[in-house]
GROMACS .gro file of C-alpha atoms in nm:
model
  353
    1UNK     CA    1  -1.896   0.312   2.051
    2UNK     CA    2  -1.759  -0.021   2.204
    3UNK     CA    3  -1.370  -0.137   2.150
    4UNK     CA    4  -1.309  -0.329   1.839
    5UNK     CA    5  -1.097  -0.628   1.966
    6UNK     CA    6  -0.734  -0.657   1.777
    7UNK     CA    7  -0.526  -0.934   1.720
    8UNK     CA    8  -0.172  -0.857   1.509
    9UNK     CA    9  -0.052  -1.121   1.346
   10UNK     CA   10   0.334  -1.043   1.242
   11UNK     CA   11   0.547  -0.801   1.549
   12UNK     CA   12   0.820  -0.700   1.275
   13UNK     CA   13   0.939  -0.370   1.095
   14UNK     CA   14   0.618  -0.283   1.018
   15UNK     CA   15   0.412  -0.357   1.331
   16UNK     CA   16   0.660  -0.117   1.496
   17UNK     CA   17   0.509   0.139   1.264
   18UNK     CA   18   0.185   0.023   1.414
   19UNK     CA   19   0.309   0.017   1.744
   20UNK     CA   20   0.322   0.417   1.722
   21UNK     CA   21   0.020   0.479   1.556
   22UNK     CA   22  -0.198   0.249   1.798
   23UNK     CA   23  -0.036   0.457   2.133
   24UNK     CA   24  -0.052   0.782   1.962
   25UNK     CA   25  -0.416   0.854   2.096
   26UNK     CA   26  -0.490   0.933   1.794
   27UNK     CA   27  -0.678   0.600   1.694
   28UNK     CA   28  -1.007   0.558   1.925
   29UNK     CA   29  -1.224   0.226   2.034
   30UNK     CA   30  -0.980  -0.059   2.012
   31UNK     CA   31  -0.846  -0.285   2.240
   32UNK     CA   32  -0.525  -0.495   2.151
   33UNK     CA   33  -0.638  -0.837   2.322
   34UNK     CA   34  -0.346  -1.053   2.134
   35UNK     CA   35   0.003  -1.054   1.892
   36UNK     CA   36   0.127  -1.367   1.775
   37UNK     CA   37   0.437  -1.426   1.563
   38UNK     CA   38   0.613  -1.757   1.414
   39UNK     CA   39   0.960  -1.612   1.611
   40UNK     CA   40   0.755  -1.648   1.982
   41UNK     CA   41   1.017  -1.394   2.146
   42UNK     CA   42   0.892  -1.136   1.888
   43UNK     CA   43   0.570  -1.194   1.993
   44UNK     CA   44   0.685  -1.202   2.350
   45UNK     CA   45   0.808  -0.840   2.326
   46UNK     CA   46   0.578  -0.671   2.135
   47UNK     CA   47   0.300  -0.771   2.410
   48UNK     CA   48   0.474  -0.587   2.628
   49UNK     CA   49   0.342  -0.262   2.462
   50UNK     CA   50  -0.007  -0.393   2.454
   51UNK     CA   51  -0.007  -0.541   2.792
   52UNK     CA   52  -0.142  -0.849   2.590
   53UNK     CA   53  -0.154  -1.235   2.539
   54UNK     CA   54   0.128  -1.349   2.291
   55UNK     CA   55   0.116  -1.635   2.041
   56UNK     CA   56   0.306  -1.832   1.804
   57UNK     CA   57   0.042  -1.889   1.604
   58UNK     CA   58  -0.273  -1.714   1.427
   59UNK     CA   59  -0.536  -2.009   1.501
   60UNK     CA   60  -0.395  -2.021   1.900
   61UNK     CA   61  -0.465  -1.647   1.912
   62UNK     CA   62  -0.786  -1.638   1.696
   63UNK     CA   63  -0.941  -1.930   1.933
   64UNK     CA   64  -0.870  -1.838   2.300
   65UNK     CA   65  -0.872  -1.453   2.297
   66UNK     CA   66  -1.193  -1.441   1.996
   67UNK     CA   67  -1.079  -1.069   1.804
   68UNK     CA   68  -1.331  -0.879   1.619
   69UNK     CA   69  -1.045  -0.772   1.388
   70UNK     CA   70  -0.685  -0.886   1.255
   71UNK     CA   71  -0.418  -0.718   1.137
   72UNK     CA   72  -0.214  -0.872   0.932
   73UNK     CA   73   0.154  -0.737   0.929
   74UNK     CA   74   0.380  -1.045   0.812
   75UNK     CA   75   0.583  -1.080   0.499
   76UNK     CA   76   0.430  -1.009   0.167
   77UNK     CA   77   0.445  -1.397   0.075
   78UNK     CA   78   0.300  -1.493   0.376
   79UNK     CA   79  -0.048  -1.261   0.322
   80UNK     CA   80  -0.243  -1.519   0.132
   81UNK     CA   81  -0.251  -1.802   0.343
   82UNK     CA   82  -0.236  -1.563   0.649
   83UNK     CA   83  -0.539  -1.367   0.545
   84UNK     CA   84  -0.733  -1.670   0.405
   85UNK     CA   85  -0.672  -1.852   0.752
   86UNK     CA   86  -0.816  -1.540   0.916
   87UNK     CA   87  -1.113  -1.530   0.722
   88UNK     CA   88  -1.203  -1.887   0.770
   89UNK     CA   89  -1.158  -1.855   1.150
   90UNK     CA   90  -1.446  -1.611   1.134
   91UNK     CA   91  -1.222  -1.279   1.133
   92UNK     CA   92  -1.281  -0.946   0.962
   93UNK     CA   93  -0.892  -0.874   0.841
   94UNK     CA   94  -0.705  -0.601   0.731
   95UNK     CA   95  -0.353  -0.677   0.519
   96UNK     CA   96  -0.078  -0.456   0.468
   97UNK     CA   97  -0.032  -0.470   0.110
   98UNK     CA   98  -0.012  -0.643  -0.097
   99UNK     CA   99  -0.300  -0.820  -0.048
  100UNK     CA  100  -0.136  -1.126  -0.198
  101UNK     CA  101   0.165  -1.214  -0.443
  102UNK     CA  102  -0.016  -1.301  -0.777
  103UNK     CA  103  -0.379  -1.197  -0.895
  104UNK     CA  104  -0.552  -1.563  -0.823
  105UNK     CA  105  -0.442  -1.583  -0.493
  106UNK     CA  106  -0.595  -1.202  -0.467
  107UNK     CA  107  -0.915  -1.320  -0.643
  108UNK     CA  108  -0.962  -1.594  -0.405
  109UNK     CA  109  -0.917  -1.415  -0.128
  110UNK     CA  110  -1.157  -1.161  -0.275
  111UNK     CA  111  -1.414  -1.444  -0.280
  112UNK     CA  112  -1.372  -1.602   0.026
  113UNK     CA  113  -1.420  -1.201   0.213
  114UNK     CA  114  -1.773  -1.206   0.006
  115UNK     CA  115  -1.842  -1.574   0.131
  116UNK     CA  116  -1.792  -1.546   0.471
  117UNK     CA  117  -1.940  -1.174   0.460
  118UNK     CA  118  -1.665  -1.062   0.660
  119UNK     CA  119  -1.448  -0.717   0.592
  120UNK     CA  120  -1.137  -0.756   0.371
  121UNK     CA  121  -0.928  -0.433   0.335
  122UNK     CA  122  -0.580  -0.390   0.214
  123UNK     CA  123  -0.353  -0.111   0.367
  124UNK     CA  124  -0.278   0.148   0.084
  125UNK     CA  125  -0.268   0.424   0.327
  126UNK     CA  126  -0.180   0.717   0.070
  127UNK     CA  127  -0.513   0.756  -0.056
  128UNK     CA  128  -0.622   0.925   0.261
  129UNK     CA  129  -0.307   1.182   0.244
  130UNK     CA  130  -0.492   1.516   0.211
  131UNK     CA  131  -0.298   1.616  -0.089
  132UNK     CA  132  -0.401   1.293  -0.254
  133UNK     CA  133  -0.740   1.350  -0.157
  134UNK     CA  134  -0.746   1.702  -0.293
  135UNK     CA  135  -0.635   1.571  -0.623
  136UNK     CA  136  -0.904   1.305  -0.618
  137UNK     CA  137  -1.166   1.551  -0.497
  138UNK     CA  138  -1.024   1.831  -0.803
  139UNK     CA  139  -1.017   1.516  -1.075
  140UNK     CA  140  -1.403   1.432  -0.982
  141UNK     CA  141  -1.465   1.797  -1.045
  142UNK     CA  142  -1.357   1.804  -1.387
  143UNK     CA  143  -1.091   2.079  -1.267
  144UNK     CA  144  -0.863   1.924  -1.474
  145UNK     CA  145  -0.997   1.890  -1.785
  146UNK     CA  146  -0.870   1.651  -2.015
  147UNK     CA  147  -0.626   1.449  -1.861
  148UNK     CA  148  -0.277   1.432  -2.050
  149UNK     CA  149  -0.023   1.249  -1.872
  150UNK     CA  150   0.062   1.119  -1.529
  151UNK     CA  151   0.426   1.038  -1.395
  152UNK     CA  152   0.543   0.850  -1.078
  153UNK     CA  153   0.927   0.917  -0.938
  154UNK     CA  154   1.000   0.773  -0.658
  155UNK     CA  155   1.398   0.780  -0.544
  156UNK     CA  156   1.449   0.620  -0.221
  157UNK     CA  157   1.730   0.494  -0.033
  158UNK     CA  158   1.762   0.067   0.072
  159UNK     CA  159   2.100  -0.029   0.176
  160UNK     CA  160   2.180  -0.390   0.095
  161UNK     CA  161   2.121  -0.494   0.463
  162UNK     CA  162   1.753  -0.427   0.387
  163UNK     CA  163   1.796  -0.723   0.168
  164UNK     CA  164   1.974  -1.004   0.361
  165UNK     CA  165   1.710  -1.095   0.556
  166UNK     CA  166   1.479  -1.381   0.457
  167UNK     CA  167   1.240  -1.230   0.256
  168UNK     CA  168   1.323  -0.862   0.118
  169UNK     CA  169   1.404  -0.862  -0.256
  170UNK     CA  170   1.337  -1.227  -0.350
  171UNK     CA  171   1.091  -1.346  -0.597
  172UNK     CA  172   0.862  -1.529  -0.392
  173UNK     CA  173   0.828  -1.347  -0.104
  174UNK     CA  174   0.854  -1.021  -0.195
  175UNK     CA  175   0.988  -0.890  -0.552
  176UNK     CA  176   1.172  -0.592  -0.592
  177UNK     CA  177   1.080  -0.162  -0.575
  178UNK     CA  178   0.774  -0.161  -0.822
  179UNK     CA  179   0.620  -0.473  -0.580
  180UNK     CA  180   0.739  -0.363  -0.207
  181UNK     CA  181   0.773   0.017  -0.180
  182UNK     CA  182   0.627   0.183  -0.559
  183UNK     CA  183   0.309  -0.031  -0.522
  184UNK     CA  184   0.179   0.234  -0.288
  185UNK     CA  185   0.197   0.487  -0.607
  186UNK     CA  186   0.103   0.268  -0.860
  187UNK     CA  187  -0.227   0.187  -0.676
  188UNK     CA  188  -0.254   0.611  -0.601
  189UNK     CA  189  -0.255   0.664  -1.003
  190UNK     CA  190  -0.472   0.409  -1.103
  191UNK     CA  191  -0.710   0.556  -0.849
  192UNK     CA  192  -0.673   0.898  -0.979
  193UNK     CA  193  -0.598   0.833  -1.305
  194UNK     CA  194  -0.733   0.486  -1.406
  195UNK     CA  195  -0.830   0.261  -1.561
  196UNK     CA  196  -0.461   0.154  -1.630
  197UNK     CA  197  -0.548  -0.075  -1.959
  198UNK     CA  198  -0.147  -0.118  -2.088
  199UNK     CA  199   0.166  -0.148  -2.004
  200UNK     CA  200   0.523  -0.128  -2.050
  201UNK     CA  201   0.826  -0.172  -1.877
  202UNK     CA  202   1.217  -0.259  -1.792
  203UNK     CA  203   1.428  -0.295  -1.464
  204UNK     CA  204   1.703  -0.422  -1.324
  205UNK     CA  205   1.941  -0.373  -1.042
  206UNK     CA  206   2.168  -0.091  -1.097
  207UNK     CA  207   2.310  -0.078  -0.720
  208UNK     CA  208   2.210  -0.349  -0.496
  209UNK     CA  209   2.227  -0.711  -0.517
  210UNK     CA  210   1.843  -0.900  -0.474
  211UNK     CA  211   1.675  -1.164  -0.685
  212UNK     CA  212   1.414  -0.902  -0.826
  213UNK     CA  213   1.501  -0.543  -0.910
  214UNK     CA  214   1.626  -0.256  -0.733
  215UNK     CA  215   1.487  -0.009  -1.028
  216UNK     CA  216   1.261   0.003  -1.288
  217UNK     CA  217   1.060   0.263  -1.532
  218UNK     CA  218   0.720   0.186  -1.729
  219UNK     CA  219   0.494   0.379  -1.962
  220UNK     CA  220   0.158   0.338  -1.887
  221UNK     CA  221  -0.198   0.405  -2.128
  222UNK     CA  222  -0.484   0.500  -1.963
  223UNK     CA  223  -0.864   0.433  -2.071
  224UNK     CA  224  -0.901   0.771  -2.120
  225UNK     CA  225  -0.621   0.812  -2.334
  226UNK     CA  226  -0.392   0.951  -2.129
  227UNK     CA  227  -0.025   0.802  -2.063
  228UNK     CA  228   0.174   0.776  -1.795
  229UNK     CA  229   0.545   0.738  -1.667
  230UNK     CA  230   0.697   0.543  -1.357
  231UNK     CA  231   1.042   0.576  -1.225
  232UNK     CA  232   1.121   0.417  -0.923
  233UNK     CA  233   1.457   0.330  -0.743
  234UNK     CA  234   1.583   0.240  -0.420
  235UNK     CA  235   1.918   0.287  -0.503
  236UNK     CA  236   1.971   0.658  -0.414
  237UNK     CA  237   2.213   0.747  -0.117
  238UNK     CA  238   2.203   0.861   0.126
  239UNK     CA  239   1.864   0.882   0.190
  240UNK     CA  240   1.487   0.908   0.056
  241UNK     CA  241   1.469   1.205  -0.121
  242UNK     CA  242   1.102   1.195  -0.334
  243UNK     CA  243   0.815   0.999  -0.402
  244UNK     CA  244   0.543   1.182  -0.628
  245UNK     CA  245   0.250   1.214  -0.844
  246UNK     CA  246   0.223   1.455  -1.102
  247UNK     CA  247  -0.083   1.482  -1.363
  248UNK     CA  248  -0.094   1.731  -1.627
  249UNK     CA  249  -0.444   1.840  -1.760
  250UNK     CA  250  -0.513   2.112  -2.023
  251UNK     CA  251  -0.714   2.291  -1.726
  252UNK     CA  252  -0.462   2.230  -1.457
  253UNK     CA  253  -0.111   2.069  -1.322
  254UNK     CA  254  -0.086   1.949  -0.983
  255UNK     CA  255   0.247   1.758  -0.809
  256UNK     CA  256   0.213   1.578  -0.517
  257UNK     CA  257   0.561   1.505  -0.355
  258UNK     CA  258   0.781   1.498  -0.002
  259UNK     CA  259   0.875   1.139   0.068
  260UNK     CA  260   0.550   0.985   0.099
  261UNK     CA  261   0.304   1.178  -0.140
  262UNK     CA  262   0.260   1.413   0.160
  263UNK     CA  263   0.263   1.767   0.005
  264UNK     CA  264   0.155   1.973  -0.257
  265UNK     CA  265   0.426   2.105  -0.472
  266UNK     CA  266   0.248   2.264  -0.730
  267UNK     CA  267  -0.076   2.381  -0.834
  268UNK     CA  268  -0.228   2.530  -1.097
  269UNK     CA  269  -0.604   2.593  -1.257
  270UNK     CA  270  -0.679   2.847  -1.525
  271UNK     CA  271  -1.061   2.779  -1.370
  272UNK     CA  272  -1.029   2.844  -1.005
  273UNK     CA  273  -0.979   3.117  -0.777
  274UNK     CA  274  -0.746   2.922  -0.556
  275UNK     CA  275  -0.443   3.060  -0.441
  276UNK     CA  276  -0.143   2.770  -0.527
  277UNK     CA  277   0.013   2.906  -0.176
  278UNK     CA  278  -0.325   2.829   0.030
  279UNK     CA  279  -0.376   2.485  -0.143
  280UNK     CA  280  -0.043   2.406  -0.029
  281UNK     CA  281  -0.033   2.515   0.317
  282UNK     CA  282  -0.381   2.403   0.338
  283UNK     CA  283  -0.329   1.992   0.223
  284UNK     CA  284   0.009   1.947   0.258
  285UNK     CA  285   0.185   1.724   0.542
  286UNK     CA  286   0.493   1.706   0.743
  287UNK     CA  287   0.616   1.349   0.788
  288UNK     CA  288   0.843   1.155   0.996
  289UNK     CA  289   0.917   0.850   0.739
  290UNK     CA  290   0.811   0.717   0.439
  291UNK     CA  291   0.474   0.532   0.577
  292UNK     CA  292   0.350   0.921   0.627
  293UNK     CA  293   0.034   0.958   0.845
  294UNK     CA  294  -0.270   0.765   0.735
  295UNK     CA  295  -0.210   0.459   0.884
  296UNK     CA  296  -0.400   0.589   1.193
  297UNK     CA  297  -0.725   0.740   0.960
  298UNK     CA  298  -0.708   0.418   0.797
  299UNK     CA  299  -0.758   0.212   1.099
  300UNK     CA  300  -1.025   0.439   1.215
  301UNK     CA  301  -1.169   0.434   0.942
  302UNK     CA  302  -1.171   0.027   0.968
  303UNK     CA  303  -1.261   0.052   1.365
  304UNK     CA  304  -1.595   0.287   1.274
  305UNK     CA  305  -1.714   0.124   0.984
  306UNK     CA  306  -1.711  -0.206   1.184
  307UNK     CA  307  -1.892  -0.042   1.501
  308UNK     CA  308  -2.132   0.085   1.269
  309UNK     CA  309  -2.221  -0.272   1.133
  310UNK     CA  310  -2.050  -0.204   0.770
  311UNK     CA  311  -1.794  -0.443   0.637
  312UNK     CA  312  -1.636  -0.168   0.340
  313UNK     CA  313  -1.286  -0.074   0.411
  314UNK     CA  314  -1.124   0.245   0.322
  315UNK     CA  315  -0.953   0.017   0.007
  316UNK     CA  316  -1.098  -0.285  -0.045
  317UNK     CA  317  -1.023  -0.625  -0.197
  318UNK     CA  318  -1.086  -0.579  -0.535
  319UNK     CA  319  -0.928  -0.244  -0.545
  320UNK     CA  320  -0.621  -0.422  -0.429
  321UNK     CA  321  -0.633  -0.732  -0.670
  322UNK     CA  322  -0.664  -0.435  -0.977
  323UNK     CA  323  -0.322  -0.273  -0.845
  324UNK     CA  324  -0.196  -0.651  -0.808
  325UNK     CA  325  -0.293  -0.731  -1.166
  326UNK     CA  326  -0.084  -0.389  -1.277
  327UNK     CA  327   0.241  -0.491  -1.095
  328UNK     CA  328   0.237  -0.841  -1.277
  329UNK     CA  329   0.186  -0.713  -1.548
  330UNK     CA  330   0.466  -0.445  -1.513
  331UNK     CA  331   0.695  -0.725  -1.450
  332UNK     CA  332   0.496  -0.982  -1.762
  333UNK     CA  333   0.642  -0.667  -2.032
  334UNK     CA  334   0.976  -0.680  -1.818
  335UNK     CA  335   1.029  -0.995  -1.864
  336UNK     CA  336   0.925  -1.019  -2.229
  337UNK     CA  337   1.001  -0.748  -2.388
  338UNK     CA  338   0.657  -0.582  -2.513
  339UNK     CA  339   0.354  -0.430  -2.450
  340UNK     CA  340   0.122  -0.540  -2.179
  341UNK     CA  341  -0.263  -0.550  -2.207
  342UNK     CA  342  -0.385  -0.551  -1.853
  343UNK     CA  343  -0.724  -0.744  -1.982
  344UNK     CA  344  -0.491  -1.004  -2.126
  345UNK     CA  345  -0.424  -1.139  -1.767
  346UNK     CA  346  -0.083  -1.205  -1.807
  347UNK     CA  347   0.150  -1.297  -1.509
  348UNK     CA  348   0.513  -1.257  -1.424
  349UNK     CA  349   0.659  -1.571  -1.465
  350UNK     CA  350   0.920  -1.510  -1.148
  351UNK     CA  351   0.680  -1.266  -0.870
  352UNK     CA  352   0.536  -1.497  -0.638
  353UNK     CA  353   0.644  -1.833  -0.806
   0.00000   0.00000   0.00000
């Protein structure tokens, strides 16, 4: 297979997170041939790891050094109009989620990847945990039977000098735990459990001091007439103690836990022959952090569907504009009070504005 060419748009917290992953060895066929980032000396820096061109800016990078792929690692408020100047430069581009701040901008950016025929994926790496994968693999085997309920808990720890930078916690670039760290689990139940078709919900900040909120719980119907429960936080100290799945069948229960969905903590089937200790041991995960380990299956996922001429990324745009749709309108039943029809298309009035 030939090297996909790179260009990273963004050198921040995140692309450090990157950084690892890409000299791991673990992620085959690339080659980084560029990094740009607004703050040059960021830029400047993280080349060094690459031994790579730097830029300032996406279009400088795009022209002279030509990349098969970008990544796009900026700030969440920054994805839209970084990811639609990618695609019009001619660039297959993956985003870190979310893919953008509000469902049109999503949308469009959904139609533009279709236009241009180019690849469009978002970065919801927990899908491709193996305990996640086991659960999908056990739901599409009717192991479960009839699906009863579904809960979320996530309890992390943010200290407020996560938020004083420019972007963390406001509104319009970011928005608050259900937006920037429990979107990663609200996209992992729809997937398992979905479609998510209402919602309802209330937040606030109990601990740390941000525009948006620091925790919130919702109750979520399913189409299949299950429910579901979210409680997320990251105002726990001292540091990140859970964030898990659990679904509840009247065939089986299954929890999938650690910090980053990353290992089984429970299984049982009144139908299988599976020993809970083996299904464990077997799909479970040790983890450094909370971004887990399938950023670099992700990526090669990305690099071999583009050597092998396909443009379908391991989550793709619309998948990512559904999950986008679900946080607004967890924050739309926040902010007023009721229920929330997702099909009723009904925004936040403060998330991305």
């Amino acid at each position: 297979m030939k090297n996909i060419k790179i260009g990273i748009l963004g050198c921040g917290r995140v692309a450090q997170h990157y950084k690892n992953i890409l000299n791991s060895g673990n992620v085959k066929n690339f080659e980084i041939v560029g990094v740009a980032d607004k703050e040059i000396s960021k830029a400047q820096n993280y080349s060094k790891n690459f031994n790579c061109d730097f830029f300032s800016d996406l279009s400088e990078m795009i022209n002279k050094k030509k990349p098969n792929l970008v990544l796009v690692l900026t700030p969440s408020g920054e994805h839209f109009n970084d990811v639609r100047k990618s695609l019009k430069m001619g660039c297959n581009t993956i985003v870190e989620k979310p893919i953008a701040m509000t469902p049109s901008e999503a949308d469009s950016l959904k139609d533009l990847s279709i236009k241009m025929n180019l690849m469009l994926g978002v970065v919801y790496q927990n899908r491709l945990n193996p305990a996640i994968q086991f659960l999908k693999n056990e739901l599409n085997r009717g192991v479960f039977g009839k699906i009863i309920t579904a809960s979320i808990r996530l309890r992390w720890a943010r200290y407020q000098d996560y938020y004083e930078d420019e972007w963390h916690g406001t509104w319009k670039q970011d928005g608050g735990v259900i937006n920037q760290q429990a979107i990663h689990h609200v996209d992992v139940m729809n997937w398992l459990c979905g479609p998510v078709t209402e919602v309802c919900a209330t937040g606030g900040n109990l601990i740390n001091n941000l525009e948006a909120e620091d925790t919130m719980v919702g109750i979520i119907k399913f189409k299949n007439g299950s429910f579901g429960t979210i409680e997320a936080t990251t105002g726990l100290r001292p540091k990140d103690q859970e964030a898990s799945i659990s679904i509840v069948g009247d065939k089986a229960i299954a929890t999938v836990g650690g910090i980053a969905l990353n290992k089984i903590e429970k299984w049982y089937s009144n139908n299988s022959n599976q020993n809970e200790k083996e299904i464990i041991n077997k799909f479970s995960q040790e983890v450094p952090n909370g971004y887990g380990l399938s950023h670099g299956p992700y990526l090669q996922k990305v690099i071999d569907c583009l050597n092998n001429g396909s443009i379908d990324a391991p989550v793709n745009s619309e998948d990512a504009a559904i999950t986008t749709r679900i946080i607004h309108s967890l924050y739309a039943s926040y902010e007023n009070n009721s229920w929330i029809s997702i099909n009723d298309k009904i925004n936040s009035q403060k998330l991305g504005i």
